[in-house]
Amino acid sequence: MTVAELVWDMDGTLLDSTVVVPAAFVRAVARLGGQPVSPAQAVAAYPLGTPEVILAHLVGRPLGPHETDFYYQELQDGQVAPYPGIVEALAALRARGRAVAVFTGASTRGARMLLDAAGLEVDMLIGGDHIRRPKPAGDGVLLAAERLGVAPGGIAYIGDSPLDLRAAAAAGSVGAAAAWGHLYDAEEPADRTLARPEAALELLG
């Protein structure tokens, strides 16, 4: 099973954002006067879509643009790092002349903040605000394939969560489970399971 290009999820795949992202939601909800929420409740709301949608859900009412800014303010100074092996894997990918492509359910704004904080540069970034339907729909993977100029079947989408693998399947792409990520579920079907980031390079033809 070989593919032409790799596309990476961000949270839980490239970046260990296990603490920083849920904590930003918890603090933003408190600032907005919502009922207290736990980090686990924030994580459970991830499938809803972008941070703006998640925050409104957690607060329990529609929010104005200036109110959704609270999440980004709380995220701004968060400490986040790449998972072990990610920097080396992306460098090896570039050495092969391939793009570092990311599709994340997070907003482009939030993704850039986290990637910058972690010191990671990407060549193509698709955020949840670029698509109509969030994961597990395949919209983001299909858009990534289009931008890379590759048929969906020539893409491997690498992600830790079941939603990532379902999005890959919905797009007709290869779903590669990032077993190092915090939402990895060994029971979720995957075309390939990767024990470490460098193993993703083995998928390339």
PDB file of C-alpha atoms in Angstrom:
ATOM      1  CA  MET A   1       0.000   0.000   0.000  1.00  0.00           C
ATOM      2  CA  THR A   2       1.774   3.125  -1.210  1.00  0.00           C
ATOM      3  CA  VAL A   3       0.615   6.705  -1.652  1.00  0.00           C
ATOM      4  CA  ALA A   4       1.877   9.832  -3.364  1.00  0.00           C
ATOM      5  CA  GLU A   5       1.452  12.331  -0.531  1.00  0.00           C
ATOM      6  CA  LEU A   6       0.973  12.443   3.234  1.00  0.00           C
ATOM      7  CA  VAL A   7      -1.482  14.719   5.016  1.00  0.00           C
ATOM      8  CA  TRP A   8      -1.220  15.119   8.782  1.00  0.00           C
ATOM      9  CA  ASP A   9      -3.745  15.903  11.477  1.00  0.00           C
ATOM     10  CA  MET A  10      -2.394  18.432  13.983  1.00  0.00           C
ATOM     11  CA  ASP A  11      -3.660  18.027  17.566  1.00  0.00           C
ATOM     12  CA  GLY A  12      -2.649  14.656  18.950  1.00  0.00           C
ATOM     13  CA  THR A  13      -0.668  13.812  15.821  1.00  0.00           C
ATOM     14  CA  LEU A  14       1.911  16.524  15.173  1.00  0.00           C
ATOM     15  CA  LEU A  15       1.499  18.378  18.456  1.00  0.00           C
ATOM     16  CA  ASP A  16       0.995  17.202  22.013  1.00  0.00           C
ATOM     17  CA  SER A  17      -1.777  19.663  22.791  1.00  0.00           C
ATOM     18  CA  THR A  18      -3.393  17.366  25.371  1.00  0.00           C
ATOM     19  CA  VAL A  19      -3.295  20.069  28.039  1.00  0.00           C
ATOM     20  CA  VAL A  20      -3.044  23.452  26.351  1.00  0.00           C
ATOM     21  CA  VAL A  21      -6.134  23.346  24.098  1.00  0.00           C
ATOM     22  CA  PRO A  22      -8.672  21.995  26.635  1.00  0.00           C
ATOM     23  CA  ALA A  23      -7.295  24.406  29.246  1.00  0.00           C
ATOM     24  CA  ALA A  24      -7.828  27.356  26.885  1.00  0.00           C
ATOM     25  CA  PHE A  25     -11.468  26.340  26.433  1.00  0.00           C
ATOM     26  CA  VAL A  26     -11.982  25.917  30.186  1.00  0.00           C
ATOM     27  CA  ARG A  27     -10.607  29.403  30.917  1.00  0.00           C
ATOM     28  CA  ALA A  28     -12.498  31.032  28.038  1.00  0.00           C
ATOM     29  CA  VAL A  29     -15.795  29.533  29.209  1.00  0.00           C
ATOM     30  CA  ALA A  30     -15.154  30.897  32.709  1.00  0.00           C
ATOM     31  CA  ARG A  31     -14.413  34.374  31.337  1.00  0.00           C
ATOM     32  CA  LEU A  32     -17.648  34.278  29.346  1.00  0.00           C
ATOM     33  CA  GLY A  33     -19.733  33.428  32.387  1.00  0.00           C
ATOM     34  CA  GLY A  34     -20.613  29.893  31.367  1.00  0.00           C
ATOM     35  CA  GLN A  35     -21.091  26.984  33.724  1.00  0.00           C
ATOM     36  CA  PRO A  36     -17.745  25.441  34.689  1.00  0.00           C
ATOM     37  CA  VAL A  37     -16.551  22.787  32.254  1.00  0.00           C
ATOM     38  CA  SER A  38     -13.820  20.216  32.585  1.00  0.00           C
ATOM     39  CA  PRO A  39     -10.993  19.547  30.134  1.00  0.00           C
ATOM     40  CA  ALA A  40     -12.672  16.228  29.326  1.00  0.00           C
ATOM     41  CA  GLN A  41     -15.876  18.050  28.354  1.00  0.00           C
ATOM     42  CA  ALA A  42     -13.887  20.299  26.048  1.00  0.00           C
ATOM     43  CA  VAL A  43     -12.247  17.305  24.370  1.00  0.00           C
ATOM     44  CA  ALA A  44     -15.630  15.603  23.984  1.00  0.00           C
ATOM     45  CA  ALA A  45     -16.850  18.654  22.038  1.00  0.00           C
ATOM     46  CA  TYR A  46     -14.016  18.536  19.472  1.00  0.00           C
ATOM     47  CA  PRO A  47     -16.157  16.725  16.849  1.00  0.00           C
ATOM     48  CA  LEU A  48     -18.504  19.729  16.690  1.00  0.00           C
ATOM     49  CA  GLY A  49     -16.092  21.700  14.512  1.00  0.00           C
ATOM     50  CA  THR A  50     -14.019  24.843  14.860  1.00  0.00           C
ATOM     51  CA  PRO A  51     -13.136  26.487  18.192  1.00  0.00           C
ATOM     52  CA  GLU A  52     -15.861  29.056  17.633  1.00  0.00           C
ATOM     53  CA  VAL A  53     -18.511  26.327  17.413  1.00  0.00           C
ATOM     54  CA  ILE A  54     -17.063  24.404  20.343  1.00  0.00           C
ATOM     55  CA  LEU A  55     -16.873  27.473  22.580  1.00  0.00           C
ATOM     56  CA  ALA A  56     -20.478  28.478  21.880  1.00  0.00           C
ATOM     57  CA  HIS A  57     -21.575  24.923  22.696  1.00  0.00           C
ATOM     58  CA  LEU A  58     -19.650  24.897  25.962  1.00  0.00           C
ATOM     59  CA  VAL A  59     -20.937  28.321  27.006  1.00  0.00           C
ATOM     60  CA  GLY A  60     -24.469  27.397  25.980  1.00  0.00           C
ATOM     61  CA  ARG A  61     -25.346  30.441  23.883  1.00  0.00           C
ATOM     62  CA  PRO A  62     -24.398  32.160  20.608  1.00  0.00           C
ATOM     63  CA  LEU A  63     -21.229  34.217  20.836  1.00  0.00           C
ATOM     64  CA  GLY A  64     -20.100  37.371  19.096  1.00  0.00           C
ATOM     65  CA  PRO A  65     -16.723  37.629  17.358  1.00  0.00           C
ATOM     66  CA  HIS A  66     -15.191  39.564  20.235  1.00  0.00           C
ATOM     67  CA  GLU A  67     -16.300  36.806  22.615  1.00  0.00           C
ATOM     68  CA  THR A  68     -14.778  33.983  20.586  1.00  0.00           C
ATOM     69  CA  ASP A  69     -11.523  35.927  20.723  1.00  0.00           C
ATOM     70  CA  PHE A  70     -11.315  34.912  24.386  1.00  0.00           C
ATOM     71  CA  TYR A  71     -10.354  31.386  23.344  1.00  0.00           C
ATOM     72  CA  TYR A  72      -7.489  32.654  21.209  1.00  0.00           C
ATOM     73  CA  GLN A  73      -6.351  34.988  23.975  1.00  0.00           C
ATOM     74  CA  GLU A  74      -6.162  32.023  26.351  1.00  0.00           C
ATOM     75  CA  LEU A  75      -4.367  29.921  23.745  1.00  0.00           C
ATOM     76  CA  GLN A  76      -1.829  32.618  22.895  1.00  0.00           C
ATOM     77  CA  ASP A  77       0.759  31.857  25.547  1.00  0.00           C
ATOM     78  CA  GLY A  78       0.177  28.128  25.772  1.00  0.00           C
ATOM     79  CA  GLN A  79       3.155  25.774  25.820  1.00  0.00           C
ATOM     80  CA  VAL A  80       2.975  23.073  23.165  1.00  0.00           C
ATOM     81  CA  ALA A  81       5.569  20.809  21.589  1.00  0.00           C
ATOM     82  CA  PRO A  82       5.794  18.339  18.721  1.00  0.00           C
ATOM     83  CA  TYR A  83       5.615  14.681  19.604  1.00  0.00           C
ATOM     84  CA  PRO A  84       8.964  12.870  19.640  1.00  0.00           C
ATOM     85  CA  GLY A  85      10.042  12.034  16.117  1.00  0.00           C
ATOM     86  CA  ILE A  86       7.807  14.582  14.377  1.00  0.00           C
ATOM     87  CA  VAL A  87      10.531  17.121  13.583  1.00  0.00           C
ATOM     88  CA  GLU A  88      12.742  14.396  12.138  1.00  0.00           C
ATOM     89  CA  ALA A  89       9.892  12.843  10.132  1.00  0.00           C
ATOM     90  CA  LEU A  90       8.902  16.173   8.571  1.00  0.00           C
ATOM     91  CA  ALA A  91      12.521  16.956   7.732  1.00  0.00           C
ATOM     92  CA  ALA A  92      12.871  13.578   6.027  1.00  0.00           C
ATOM     93  CA  LEU A  93       9.630  14.200   4.146  1.00  0.00           C
ATOM     94  CA  ARG A  94      10.937  17.519   2.821  1.00  0.00           C
ATOM     95  CA  ALA A  95      14.245  15.880   1.926  1.00  0.00           C
ATOM     96  CA  ARG A  96      12.255  13.658  -0.421  1.00  0.00           C
ATOM     97  CA  GLY A  97      10.774  16.725  -2.064  1.00  0.00           C
ATOM     98  CA  ARG A  98       7.336  16.242  -0.539  1.00  0.00           C
ATOM     99  CA  ALA A  99       5.136  18.913   0.976  1.00  0.00           C
ATOM    100  CA  VAL A 100       4.327  19.032   4.664  1.00  0.00           C
ATOM    101  CA  ALA A 101       0.529  19.187   4.440  1.00  0.00           C
ATOM    102  CA  VAL A 102      -1.826  19.530   7.399  1.00  0.00           C
ATOM    103  CA  PHE A 103      -5.592  19.230   7.692  1.00  0.00           C
ATOM    104  CA  THR A 104      -6.937  20.001  11.148  1.00  0.00           C
ATOM    105  CA  GLY A 105     -10.410  20.473  12.531  1.00  0.00           C
ATOM    106  CA  ALA A 106      -9.082  23.484  14.418  1.00  0.00           C
ATOM    107  CA  SER A 107      -9.444  26.910  12.863  1.00  0.00           C
ATOM    108  CA  THR A 108      -6.620  28.167  10.694  1.00  0.00           C
ATOM    109  CA  ARG A 109      -6.007  30.950  13.199  1.00  0.00           C
ATOM    110  CA  GLY A 110      -5.693  28.560  16.127  1.00  0.00           C
ATOM    111  CA  ALA A 111      -3.611  26.092  14.130  1.00  0.00           C
ATOM    112  CA  ARG A 112      -1.085  28.734  13.137  1.00  0.00           C
ATOM    113  CA  MET A 113      -0.772  29.857  16.736  1.00  0.00           C
ATOM    114  CA  LEU A 114      -0.035  26.326  17.925  1.00  0.00           C
ATOM    115  CA  LEU A 115       2.290  25.438  15.063  1.00  0.00           C
ATOM    116  CA  ASP A 116       4.240  28.649  15.603  1.00  0.00           C
ATOM    117  CA  ALA A 117       4.468  27.975  19.341  1.00  0.00           C
ATOM    118  CA  ALA A 118       5.834  24.508  18.606  1.00  0.00           C
ATOM    119  CA  GLY A 119       8.287  25.808  16.009  1.00  0.00           C
ATOM    120  CA  LEU A 120       6.811  23.770  13.158  1.00  0.00           C
ATOM    121  CA  GLU A 121       6.557  25.117   9.620  1.00  0.00           C
ATOM    122  CA  VAL A 122       4.098  23.592   7.169  1.00  0.00           C
ATOM    123  CA  ASP A 123       3.712  24.036   3.428  1.00  0.00           C
ATOM    124  CA  MET A 124      -0.056  23.636   3.282  1.00  0.00           C
ATOM    125  CA  LEU A 125      -2.568  24.189   6.064  1.00  0.00           C
ATOM    126  CA  ILE A 126      -6.264  23.447   5.813  1.00  0.00           C
ATOM    127  CA  GLY A 127      -8.296  24.399   8.864  1.00  0.00           C
ATOM    128  CA  GLY A 128     -11.810  23.532   9.871  1.00  0.00           C
ATOM    129  CA  ASP A 129     -12.897  26.971   8.666  1.00  0.00           C
ATOM    130  CA  HIS A 130     -11.987  25.972   5.088  1.00  0.00           C
ATOM    131  CA  ILE A 131     -14.583  23.225   4.845  1.00  0.00           C
ATOM    132  CA  ARG A 132     -18.340  22.892   5.114  1.00  0.00           C
ATOM    133  CA  ARG A 133     -18.544  19.641   7.052  1.00  0.00           C
ATOM    134  CA  PRO A 134     -16.188  18.655   9.883  1.00  0.00           C
ATOM    135  CA  LYS A 135     -14.707  15.205  10.399  1.00  0.00           C
ATOM    136  CA  PRO A 136     -15.770  12.418  10.058  1.00  0.00           C
ATOM    137  CA  ALA A 137     -16.854  13.838   6.686  1.00  0.00           C
ATOM    138  CA  GLY A 138     -14.092  13.604   4.122  1.00  0.00           C
ATOM    139  CA  ASP A 139     -14.249  17.243   2.981  1.00  0.00           C
ATOM    140  CA  GLY A 140     -10.895  18.303   4.400  1.00  0.00           C
ATOM    141  CA  VAL A 141      -9.035  15.284   3.067  1.00  0.00           C
ATOM    142  CA  LEU A 142     -10.589  15.797  -0.357  1.00  0.00           C
ATOM    143  CA  LEU A 143      -9.579  19.465  -0.335  1.00  0.00           C
ATOM    144  CA  ALA A 144      -6.039  18.492   0.632  1.00  0.00           C
ATOM    145  CA  ALA A 145      -5.873  16.027  -2.251  1.00  0.00           C
ATOM    146  CA  GLU A 146      -7.136  18.681  -4.652  1.00  0.00           C
ATOM    147  CA  ARG A 147      -4.571  21.238  -3.502  1.00  0.00           C
ATOM    148  CA  LEU A 148      -1.776  18.694  -3.711  1.00  0.00           C
ATOM    149  CA  GLY A 149      -2.875  17.666  -7.186  1.00  0.00           C
ATOM    150  CA  VAL A 150      -3.301  14.023  -6.206  1.00  0.00           C
ATOM    151  CA  ALA A 151      -6.308  11.719  -6.442  1.00  0.00           C
ATOM    152  CA  PRO A 152      -7.882  11.017  -3.017  1.00  0.00           C
ATOM    153  CA  GLY A 153      -6.701   7.426  -3.192  1.00  0.00           C
ATOM    154  CA  GLY A 154      -3.135   8.688  -3.436  1.00  0.00           C
ATOM    155  CA  ILE A 155      -3.355  10.418  -0.047  1.00  0.00           C
ATOM    156  CA  ALA A 156      -2.603   8.940   3.363  1.00  0.00           C
ATOM    157  CA  TYR A 157      -4.251  10.923   6.138  1.00  0.00           C
ATOM    158  CA  ILE A 158      -2.399  10.433   9.419  1.00  0.00           C
ATOM    159  CA  GLY A 159      -4.343  11.082  12.600  1.00  0.00           C
ATOM    160  CA  ASP A 160      -4.762   9.841  16.142  1.00  0.00           C
ATOM    161  CA  SER A 161      -8.529   9.964  16.579  1.00  0.00           C
ATOM    162  CA  PRO A 162     -11.267   7.721  15.195  1.00  0.00           C
ATOM    163  CA  LEU A 163     -12.698  10.798  13.446  1.00  0.00           C
ATOM    164  CA  ASP A 164      -9.465  11.178  11.470  1.00  0.00           C
ATOM    165  CA  LEU A 165      -9.609   7.598  10.230  1.00  0.00           C
ATOM    166  CA  ARG A 166     -13.289   7.894   9.354  1.00  0.00           C
ATOM    167  CA  ALA A 167     -12.600  11.093   7.409  1.00  0.00           C
ATOM    168  CA  ALA A 168      -9.905   9.299   5.431  1.00  0.00           C
ATOM    169  CA  ALA A 169     -12.292   6.450   4.664  1.00  0.00           C
ATOM    170  CA  ALA A 170     -15.048   8.864   3.638  1.00  0.00           C
ATOM    171  CA  ALA A 171     -12.664  10.526   1.192  1.00  0.00           C
ATOM    172  CA  GLY A 172     -11.470   7.246  -0.272  1.00  0.00           C
ATOM    173  CA  SER A 173      -7.981   7.837   1.116  1.00  0.00           C
ATOM    174  CA  VAL A 174      -5.665   5.688   3.183  1.00  0.00           C
ATOM    175  CA  GLY A 175      -6.248   6.086   6.911  1.00  0.00           C
ATOM    176  CA  ALA A 176      -3.075   5.821   8.990  1.00  0.00           C
ATOM    177  CA  ALA A 177      -3.525   5.723  12.761  1.00  0.00           C
ATOM    178  CA  ALA A 178      -1.026   7.740  14.792  1.00  0.00           C
ATOM    179  CA  ALA A 179      -0.677   5.350  17.715  1.00  0.00           C
ATOM    180  CA  TRP A 180       1.355   7.877  19.714  1.00  0.00           C
ATOM    181  CA  GLY A 181      -1.544  10.357  19.900  1.00  0.00           C
ATOM    182  CA  HIS A 182      -3.757  10.924  22.915  1.00  0.00           C
ATOM    183  CA  LEU A 183      -7.041  10.013  21.172  1.00  0.00           C
ATOM    184  CA  TYR A 184      -5.737   6.831  19.535  1.00  0.00           C
ATOM    185  CA  ASP A 185      -8.175   3.919  19.842  1.00  0.00           C
ATOM    186  CA  ALA A 186      -6.814   0.512  18.892  1.00  0.00           C
ATOM    187  CA  GLU A 187     -10.370  -0.695  18.244  1.00  0.00           C
ATOM    188  CA  GLU A 188     -10.928   1.811  15.423  1.00  0.00           C
ATOM    189  CA  PRO A 189     -10.278   0.273  11.977  1.00  0.00           C
ATOM    190  CA  ALA A 190      -7.272   1.712  10.165  1.00  0.00           C
ATOM    191  CA  ASP A 191      -5.561   0.903   6.891  1.00  0.00           C
ATOM    192  CA  ARG A 192      -2.218   1.208   8.651  1.00  0.00           C
ATOM    193  CA  THR A 193      -1.203   1.741  12.251  1.00  0.00           C
ATOM    194  CA  LEU A 194       1.971   3.756  12.794  1.00  0.00           C
ATOM    195  CA  ALA A 195       3.923   3.198  15.981  1.00  0.00           C
ATOM    196  CA  ARG A 196       6.111   6.255  15.410  1.00  0.00           C
ATOM    197  CA  PRO A 197       6.017   9.300  13.097  1.00  0.00           C
ATOM    198  CA  GLU A 198       8.930   8.145  10.899  1.00  0.00           C
ATOM    199  CA  ALA A 199       6.933   5.070   9.893  1.00  0.00           C
ATOM    200  CA  ALA A 200       4.680   7.352   7.830  1.00  0.00           C
ATOM    201  CA  LEU A 201       7.480   7.663   5.279  1.00  0.00           C
ATOM    202  CA  GLU A 202       7.143   3.968   4.539  1.00  0.00           C
ATOM    203  CA  LEU A 203       3.726   4.683   3.011  1.00  0.00           C
ATOM    204  CA  LEU A 204       5.210   6.752   0.200  1.00  0.00           C
ATOM    205  CA  GLY A 205       5.687   5.167  -3.191  1.00  0.00           C
TER     206      GLY A 205
END
